[in-house]
GROMACS .gro file of C-alpha atoms in nm:
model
  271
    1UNK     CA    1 -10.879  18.833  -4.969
    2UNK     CA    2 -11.131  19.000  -4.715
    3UNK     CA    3 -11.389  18.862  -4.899
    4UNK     CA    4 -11.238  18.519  -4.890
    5UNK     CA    5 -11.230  18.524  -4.511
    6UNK     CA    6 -11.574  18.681  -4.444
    7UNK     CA    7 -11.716  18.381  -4.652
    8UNK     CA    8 -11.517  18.104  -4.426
    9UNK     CA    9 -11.610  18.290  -4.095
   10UNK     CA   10 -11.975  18.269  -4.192
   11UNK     CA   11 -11.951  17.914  -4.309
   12UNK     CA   12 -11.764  17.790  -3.971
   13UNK     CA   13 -12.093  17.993  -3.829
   14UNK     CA   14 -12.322  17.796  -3.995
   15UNK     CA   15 -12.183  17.490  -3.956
   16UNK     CA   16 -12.140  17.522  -3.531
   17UNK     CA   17 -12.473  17.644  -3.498
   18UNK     CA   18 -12.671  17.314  -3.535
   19UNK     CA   19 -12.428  17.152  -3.319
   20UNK     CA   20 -12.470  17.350  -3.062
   21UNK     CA   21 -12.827  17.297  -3.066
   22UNK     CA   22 -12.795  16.924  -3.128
   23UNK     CA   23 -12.557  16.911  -2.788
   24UNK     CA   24 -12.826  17.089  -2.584
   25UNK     CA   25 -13.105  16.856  -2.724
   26UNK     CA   26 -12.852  16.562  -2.602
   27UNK     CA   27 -12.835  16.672  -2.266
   28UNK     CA   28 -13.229  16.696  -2.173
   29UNK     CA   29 -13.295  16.369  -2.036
   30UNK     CA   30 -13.602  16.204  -1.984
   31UNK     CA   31 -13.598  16.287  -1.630
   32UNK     CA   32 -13.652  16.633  -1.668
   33UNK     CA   33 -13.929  16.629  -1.930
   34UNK     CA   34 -14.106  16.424  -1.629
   35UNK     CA   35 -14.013  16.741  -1.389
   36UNK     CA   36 -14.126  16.992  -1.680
   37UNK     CA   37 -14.477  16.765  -1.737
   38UNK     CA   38 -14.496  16.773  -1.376
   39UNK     CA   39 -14.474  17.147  -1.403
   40UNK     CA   40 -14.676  17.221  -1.670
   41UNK     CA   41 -14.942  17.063  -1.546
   42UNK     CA   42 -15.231  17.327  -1.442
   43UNK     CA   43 -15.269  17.328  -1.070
   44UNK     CA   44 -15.565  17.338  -0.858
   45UNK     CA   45 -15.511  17.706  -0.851
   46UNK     CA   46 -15.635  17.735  -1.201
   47UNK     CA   47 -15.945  17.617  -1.163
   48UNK     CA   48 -16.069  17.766  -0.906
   49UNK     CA   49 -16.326  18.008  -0.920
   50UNK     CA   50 -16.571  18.189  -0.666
   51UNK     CA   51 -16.916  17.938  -0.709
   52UNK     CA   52 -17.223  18.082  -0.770
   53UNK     CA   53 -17.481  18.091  -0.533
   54UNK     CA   54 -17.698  17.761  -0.726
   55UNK     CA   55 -17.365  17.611  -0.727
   56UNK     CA   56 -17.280  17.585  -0.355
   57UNK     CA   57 -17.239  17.193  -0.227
   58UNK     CA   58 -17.407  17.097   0.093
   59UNK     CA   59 -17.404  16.776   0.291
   60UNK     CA   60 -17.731  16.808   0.509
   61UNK     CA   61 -17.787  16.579   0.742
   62UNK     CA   62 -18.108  16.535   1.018
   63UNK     CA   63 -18.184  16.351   1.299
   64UNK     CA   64 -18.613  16.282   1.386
   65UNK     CA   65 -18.727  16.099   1.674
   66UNK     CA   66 -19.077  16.055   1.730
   67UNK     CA   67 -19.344  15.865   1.887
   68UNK     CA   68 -19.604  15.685   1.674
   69UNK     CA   69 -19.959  15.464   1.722
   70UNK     CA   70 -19.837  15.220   1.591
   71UNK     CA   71 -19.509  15.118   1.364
   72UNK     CA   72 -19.706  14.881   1.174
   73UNK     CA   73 -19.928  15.130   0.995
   74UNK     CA   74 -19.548  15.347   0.984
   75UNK     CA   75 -19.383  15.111   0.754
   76UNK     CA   76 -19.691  15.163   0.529
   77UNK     CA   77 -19.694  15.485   0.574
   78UNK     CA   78 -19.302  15.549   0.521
   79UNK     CA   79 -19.281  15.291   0.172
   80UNK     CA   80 -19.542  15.541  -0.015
   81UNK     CA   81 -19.343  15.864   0.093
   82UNK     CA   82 -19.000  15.681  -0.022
   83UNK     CA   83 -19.169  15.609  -0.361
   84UNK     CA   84 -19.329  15.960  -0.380
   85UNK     CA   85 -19.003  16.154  -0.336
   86UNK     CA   86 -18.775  15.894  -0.510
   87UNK     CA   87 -18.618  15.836  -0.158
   88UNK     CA   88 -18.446  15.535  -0.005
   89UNK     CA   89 -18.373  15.360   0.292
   90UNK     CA   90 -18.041  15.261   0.345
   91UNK     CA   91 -18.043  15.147   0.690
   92UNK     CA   92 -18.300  14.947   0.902
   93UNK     CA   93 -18.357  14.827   1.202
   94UNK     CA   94 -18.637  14.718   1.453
   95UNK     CA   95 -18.590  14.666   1.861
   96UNK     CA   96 -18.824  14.564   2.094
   97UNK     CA   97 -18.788  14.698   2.474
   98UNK     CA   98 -18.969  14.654   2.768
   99UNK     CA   99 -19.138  14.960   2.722
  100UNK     CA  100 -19.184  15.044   2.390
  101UNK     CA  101 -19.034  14.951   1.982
  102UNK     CA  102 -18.815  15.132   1.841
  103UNK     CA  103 -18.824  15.117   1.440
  104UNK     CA  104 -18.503  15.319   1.279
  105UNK     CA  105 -18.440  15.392   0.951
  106UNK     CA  106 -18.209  15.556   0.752
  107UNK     CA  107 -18.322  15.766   0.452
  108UNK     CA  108 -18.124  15.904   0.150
  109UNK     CA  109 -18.341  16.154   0.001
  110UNK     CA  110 -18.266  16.450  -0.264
  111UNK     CA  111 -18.158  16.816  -0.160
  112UNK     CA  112 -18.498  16.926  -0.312
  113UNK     CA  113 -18.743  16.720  -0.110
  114UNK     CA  114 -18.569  16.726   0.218
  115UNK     CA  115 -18.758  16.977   0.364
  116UNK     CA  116 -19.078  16.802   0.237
  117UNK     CA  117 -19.073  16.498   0.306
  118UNK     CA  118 -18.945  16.612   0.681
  119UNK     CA  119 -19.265  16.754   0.743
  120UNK     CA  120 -19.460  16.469   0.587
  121UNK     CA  121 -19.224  16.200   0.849
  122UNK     CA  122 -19.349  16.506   1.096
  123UNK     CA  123 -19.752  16.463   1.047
  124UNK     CA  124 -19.715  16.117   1.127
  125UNK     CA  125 -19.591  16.118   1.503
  126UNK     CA  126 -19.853  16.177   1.791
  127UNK     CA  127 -19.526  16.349   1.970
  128UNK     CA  128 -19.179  16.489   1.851
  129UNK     CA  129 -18.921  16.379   2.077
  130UNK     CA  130 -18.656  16.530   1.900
  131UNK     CA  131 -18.560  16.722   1.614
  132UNK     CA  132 -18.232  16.817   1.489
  133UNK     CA  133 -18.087  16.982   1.132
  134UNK     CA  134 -17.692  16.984   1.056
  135UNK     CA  135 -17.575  17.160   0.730
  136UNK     CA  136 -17.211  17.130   0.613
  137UNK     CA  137 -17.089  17.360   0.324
  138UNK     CA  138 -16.848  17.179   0.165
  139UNK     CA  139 -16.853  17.409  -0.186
  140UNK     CA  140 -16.451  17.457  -0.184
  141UNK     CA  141 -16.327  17.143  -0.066
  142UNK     CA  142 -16.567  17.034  -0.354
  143UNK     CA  143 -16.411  17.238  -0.615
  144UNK     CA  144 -16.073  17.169  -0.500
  145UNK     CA  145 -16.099  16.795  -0.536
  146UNK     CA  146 -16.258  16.855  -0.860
  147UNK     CA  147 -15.961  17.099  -0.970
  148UNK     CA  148 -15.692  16.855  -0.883
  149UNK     CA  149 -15.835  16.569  -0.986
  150UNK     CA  150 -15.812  16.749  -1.343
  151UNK     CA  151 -15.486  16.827  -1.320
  152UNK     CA  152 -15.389  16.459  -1.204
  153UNK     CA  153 -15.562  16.347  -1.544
  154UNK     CA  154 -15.390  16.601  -1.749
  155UNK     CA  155 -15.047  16.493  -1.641
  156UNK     CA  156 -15.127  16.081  -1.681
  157UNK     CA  157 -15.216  16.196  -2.018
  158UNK     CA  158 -14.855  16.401  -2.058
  159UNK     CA  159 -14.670  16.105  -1.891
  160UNK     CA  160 -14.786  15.874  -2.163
  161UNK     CA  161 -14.690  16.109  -2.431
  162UNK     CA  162 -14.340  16.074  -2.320
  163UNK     CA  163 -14.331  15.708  -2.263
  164UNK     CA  164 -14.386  15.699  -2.639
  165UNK     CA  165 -14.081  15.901  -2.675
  166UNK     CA  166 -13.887  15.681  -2.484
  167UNK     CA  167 -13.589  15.494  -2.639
  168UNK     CA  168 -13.436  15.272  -2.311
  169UNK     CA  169 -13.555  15.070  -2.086
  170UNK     CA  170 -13.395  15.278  -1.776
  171UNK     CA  171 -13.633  15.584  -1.933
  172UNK     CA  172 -13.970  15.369  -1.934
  173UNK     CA  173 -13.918  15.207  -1.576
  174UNK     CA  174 -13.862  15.595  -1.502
  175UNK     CA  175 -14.183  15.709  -1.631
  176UNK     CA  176 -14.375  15.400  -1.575
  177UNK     CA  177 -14.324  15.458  -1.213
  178UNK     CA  178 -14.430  15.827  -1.206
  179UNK     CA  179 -14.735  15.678  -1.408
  180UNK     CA  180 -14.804  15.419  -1.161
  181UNK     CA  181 -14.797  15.677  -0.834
  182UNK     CA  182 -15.011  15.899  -1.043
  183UNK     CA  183 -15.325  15.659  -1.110
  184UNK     CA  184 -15.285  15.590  -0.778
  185UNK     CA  185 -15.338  15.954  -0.672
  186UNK     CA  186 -15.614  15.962  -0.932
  187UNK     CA  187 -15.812  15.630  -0.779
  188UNK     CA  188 -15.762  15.752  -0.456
  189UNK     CA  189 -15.907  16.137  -0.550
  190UNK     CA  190 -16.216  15.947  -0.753
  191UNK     CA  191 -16.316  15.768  -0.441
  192UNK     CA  192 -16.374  16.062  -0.251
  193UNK     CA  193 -16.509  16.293  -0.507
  194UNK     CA  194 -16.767  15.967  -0.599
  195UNK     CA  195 -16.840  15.956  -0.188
  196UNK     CA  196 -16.850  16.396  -0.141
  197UNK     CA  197 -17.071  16.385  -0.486
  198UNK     CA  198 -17.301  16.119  -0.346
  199UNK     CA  199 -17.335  16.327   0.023
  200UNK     CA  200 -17.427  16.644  -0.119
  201UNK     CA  201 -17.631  16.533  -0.408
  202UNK     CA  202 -17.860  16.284  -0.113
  203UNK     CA  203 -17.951  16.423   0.224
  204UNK     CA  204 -17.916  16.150   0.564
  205UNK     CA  205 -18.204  16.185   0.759
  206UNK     CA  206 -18.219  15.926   1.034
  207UNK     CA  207 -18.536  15.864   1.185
  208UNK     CA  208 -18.637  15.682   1.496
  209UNK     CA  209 -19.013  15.576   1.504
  210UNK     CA  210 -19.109  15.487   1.889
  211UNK     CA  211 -19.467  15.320   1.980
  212UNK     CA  212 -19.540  15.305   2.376
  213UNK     CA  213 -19.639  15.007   2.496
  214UNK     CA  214 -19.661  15.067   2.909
  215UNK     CA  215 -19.545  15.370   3.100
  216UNK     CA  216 -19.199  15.321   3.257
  217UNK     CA  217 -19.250  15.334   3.678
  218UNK     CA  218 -19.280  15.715   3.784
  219UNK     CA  219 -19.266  15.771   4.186
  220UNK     CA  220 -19.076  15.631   4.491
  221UNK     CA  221 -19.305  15.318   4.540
  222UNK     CA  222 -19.333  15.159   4.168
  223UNK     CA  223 -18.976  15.235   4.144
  224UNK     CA  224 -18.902  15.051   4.459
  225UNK     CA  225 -19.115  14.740   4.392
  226UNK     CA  226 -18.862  14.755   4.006
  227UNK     CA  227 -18.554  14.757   4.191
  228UNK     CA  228 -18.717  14.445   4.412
  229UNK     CA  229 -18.823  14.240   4.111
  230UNK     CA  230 -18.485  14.319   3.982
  231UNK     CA  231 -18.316  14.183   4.252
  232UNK     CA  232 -18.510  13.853   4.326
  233UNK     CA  233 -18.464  13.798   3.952
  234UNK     CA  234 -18.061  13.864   4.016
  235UNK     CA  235 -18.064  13.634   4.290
  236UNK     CA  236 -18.249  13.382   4.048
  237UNK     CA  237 -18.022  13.414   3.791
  238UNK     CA  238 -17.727  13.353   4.012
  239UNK     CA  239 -17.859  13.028   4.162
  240UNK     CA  240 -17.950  12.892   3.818
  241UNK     CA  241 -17.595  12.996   3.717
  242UNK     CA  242 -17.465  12.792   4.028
  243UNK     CA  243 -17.703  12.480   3.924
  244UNK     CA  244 -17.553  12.496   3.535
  245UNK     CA  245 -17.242  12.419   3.660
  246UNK     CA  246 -17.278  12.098   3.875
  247UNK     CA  247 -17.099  11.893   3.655
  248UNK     CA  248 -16.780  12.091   3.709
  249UNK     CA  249 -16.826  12.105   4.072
  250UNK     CA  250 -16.863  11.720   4.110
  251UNK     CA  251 -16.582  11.685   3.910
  252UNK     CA  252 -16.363  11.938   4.097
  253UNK     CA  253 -16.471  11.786   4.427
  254UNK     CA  254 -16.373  11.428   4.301
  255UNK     CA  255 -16.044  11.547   4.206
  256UNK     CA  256 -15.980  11.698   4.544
  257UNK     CA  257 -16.088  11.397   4.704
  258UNK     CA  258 -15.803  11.209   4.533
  259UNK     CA  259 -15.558  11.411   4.639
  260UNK     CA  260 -15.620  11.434   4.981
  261UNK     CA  261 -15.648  11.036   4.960
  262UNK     CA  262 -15.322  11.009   4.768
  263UNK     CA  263 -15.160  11.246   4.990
  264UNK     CA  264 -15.298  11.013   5.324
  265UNK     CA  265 -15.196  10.707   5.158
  266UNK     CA  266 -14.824  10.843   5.102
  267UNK     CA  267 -14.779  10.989   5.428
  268UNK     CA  268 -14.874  10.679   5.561
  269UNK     CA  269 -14.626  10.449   5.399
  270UNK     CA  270 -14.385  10.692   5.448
  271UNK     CA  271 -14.422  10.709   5.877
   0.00000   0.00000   0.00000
C-alpha cells in the first residue's frame, strides 16, 4: 500500500512540473524580452579601454596670416603643395581692398603633414602677421561614440530576433517602434562619428595670403586730408541720393498742391 502511494505522489510530481514551467513561459510577454534585450545589450562601459599613446584622436586646427609679393605667383605656389601632400582646399575666397588683397583659403590636410606643409605655406610670406596652433584631444569622446554606437547595433540586431518571434500584431507594432527609435539613435550617432572621424583624421588650417598695394595714411596730416576726402565724398553721395529721387519729390509736391487747392476750393463754396 505504501508503495502504491509513493508511486502516485511521484506521478502527480511529474505531471505538475511541466505545467508549472509552461505557466511561467505564458506569462513573459514580449514586452519584457524588449526590457531584457535592452539590458543585455553591452554598454559603453564595456568597451572602453585606456588608448594607447598612437591611438589618441586629435582635431588640430591653425590659423596663418601672412603677407605675400604677390597672390598670383601664391595660387601657383599653393596648387603644387596641395598636390604634394595630398591636401585640399575646401574653402576660397579672394577680396580686394583699398589697400591691399586678401586671398583665403581653407586647407584640409593629413595629421602627418601638418607640420610640413605649415612651414612650406611659412617660406612663402615676406612677413608673418600671425600665427596661431589649437589642438583638441578628443580620444574619449571618440571612443565613447564608438562604444555606443556598438551597442546601439547589437541591440537592432536583438530587436529583430524577437520580431521574428512575434505572434500578434500588438507585439510587432511594440517592437517595431523600439526598432524605429533605435535606427534613429544609430543615424544620428553615425553622423557624428563620420564628422569627429573626418576632423581628426584632416587638420583645418586657414590661411590668409595678403599682398600690399599702398601704405594706409600714417600721421596727423595724411590722416586729416582721409577724413576730408571722406567727407566731400559723403556730402556727394548724399546730394546724388537727393537727385535719384526727383521723381518722388515732384510727385509728392503735386499731390500737396491738390490738396491745398481742393481744400481752397471747398472752403470757398462753403463761406
Amino acid at each position: 500500500m505504501k508503495a502504491i502511494c509513493f508511486s502516485l505522489a511521484v506521478v502527480t510530481l511529474m505531471a505538475c512540473h511541466p505545467r508549472s514551467e509552461k505557466e511561467q513561459e505564458s506569462k513573459v510577454t514580449y514586452s519584457d524580452l524588449i526590457v531584457a534585450a535592452a539590458d543585455e545589450a553591452p554598454g559603453a562601459q564595456n568597451y572602453l579601454t585606456p588608448p594607447a599613446e598612437t591611438d589618441r584622436k586629435l582635431i588640430r586646427e591653425a590659423r596663418l596670416e601672412m603677407d605675400v609679393a604677390s597672390l598670383k605667383n601664391i595660387s601657383d605656389s599653393v596648387s603644387v603643395l596641395l598636390r604634394q601632400y595630398q591636401a585640399y582646399a575646401s574653402n576660397e575666397a579672394q577680396e580686394n581692398q583699398r589697400y591691399d588683397l586678401r586671398k583665403t583659403m581653407t586647407i584640409r590636410v593629413g595629421e602627418a603633414q601638418f607640420e610640413p606643409m605649415m612651414k612650406r605655406l611659412e617660406t612663402l610670406a615676406t612677413r608673418i602677421v600671425e600665427r596661431s596652433v589649437t589642438t583638441q584631444d578628443v580620444t574619449m569622446e571618440y571612443t565613447d561614440l564608438q562604444a555606443r554606437l556598438r551597442s546601439k547595433k547589437e541591440l537592432e540586431v536583438r530587436y529583430h530576433e524577437i520580431l521574428k518571434q512575434a505572434k500578434t500584431v500588438k507585439d510587432m507594432l511594440a517592437i517595431e517602434e523600439q526598432l524605429g527609435t533605435t535606427r534613429e539613435e544609430i543615424e544620428s550617432m553615425e553622423a557624428r562619428f563620420k564628422r569627429m572621424t573626418n576632423l581628426t583624421t584632416y587638420c583645418t588650417l586657414d590661411v590668409v595670403f595678403i599682398q600690399r598695394l599702398q601704405a594706409p595714411p600714417t600721421g596727423f596730416a595724411q590722416e586729416f586730408s582721409v577724413a576730408l576726402r571722406n567727407g566731400w565724398r559723403s556730402v556727394m553721395n548724399a546730394v546724388l541720393a537727393c537727385v535719384s529721387v526727383w521723381p518722388w519729390a515732384f510727385v509728392g509736391f503735386a499731390v500737396i498742391g491738390f490738396v491745398i487747392r481742393f481744400r481752397k476750393r471747398r472752403m470757398a463754396q462753403v463761406g
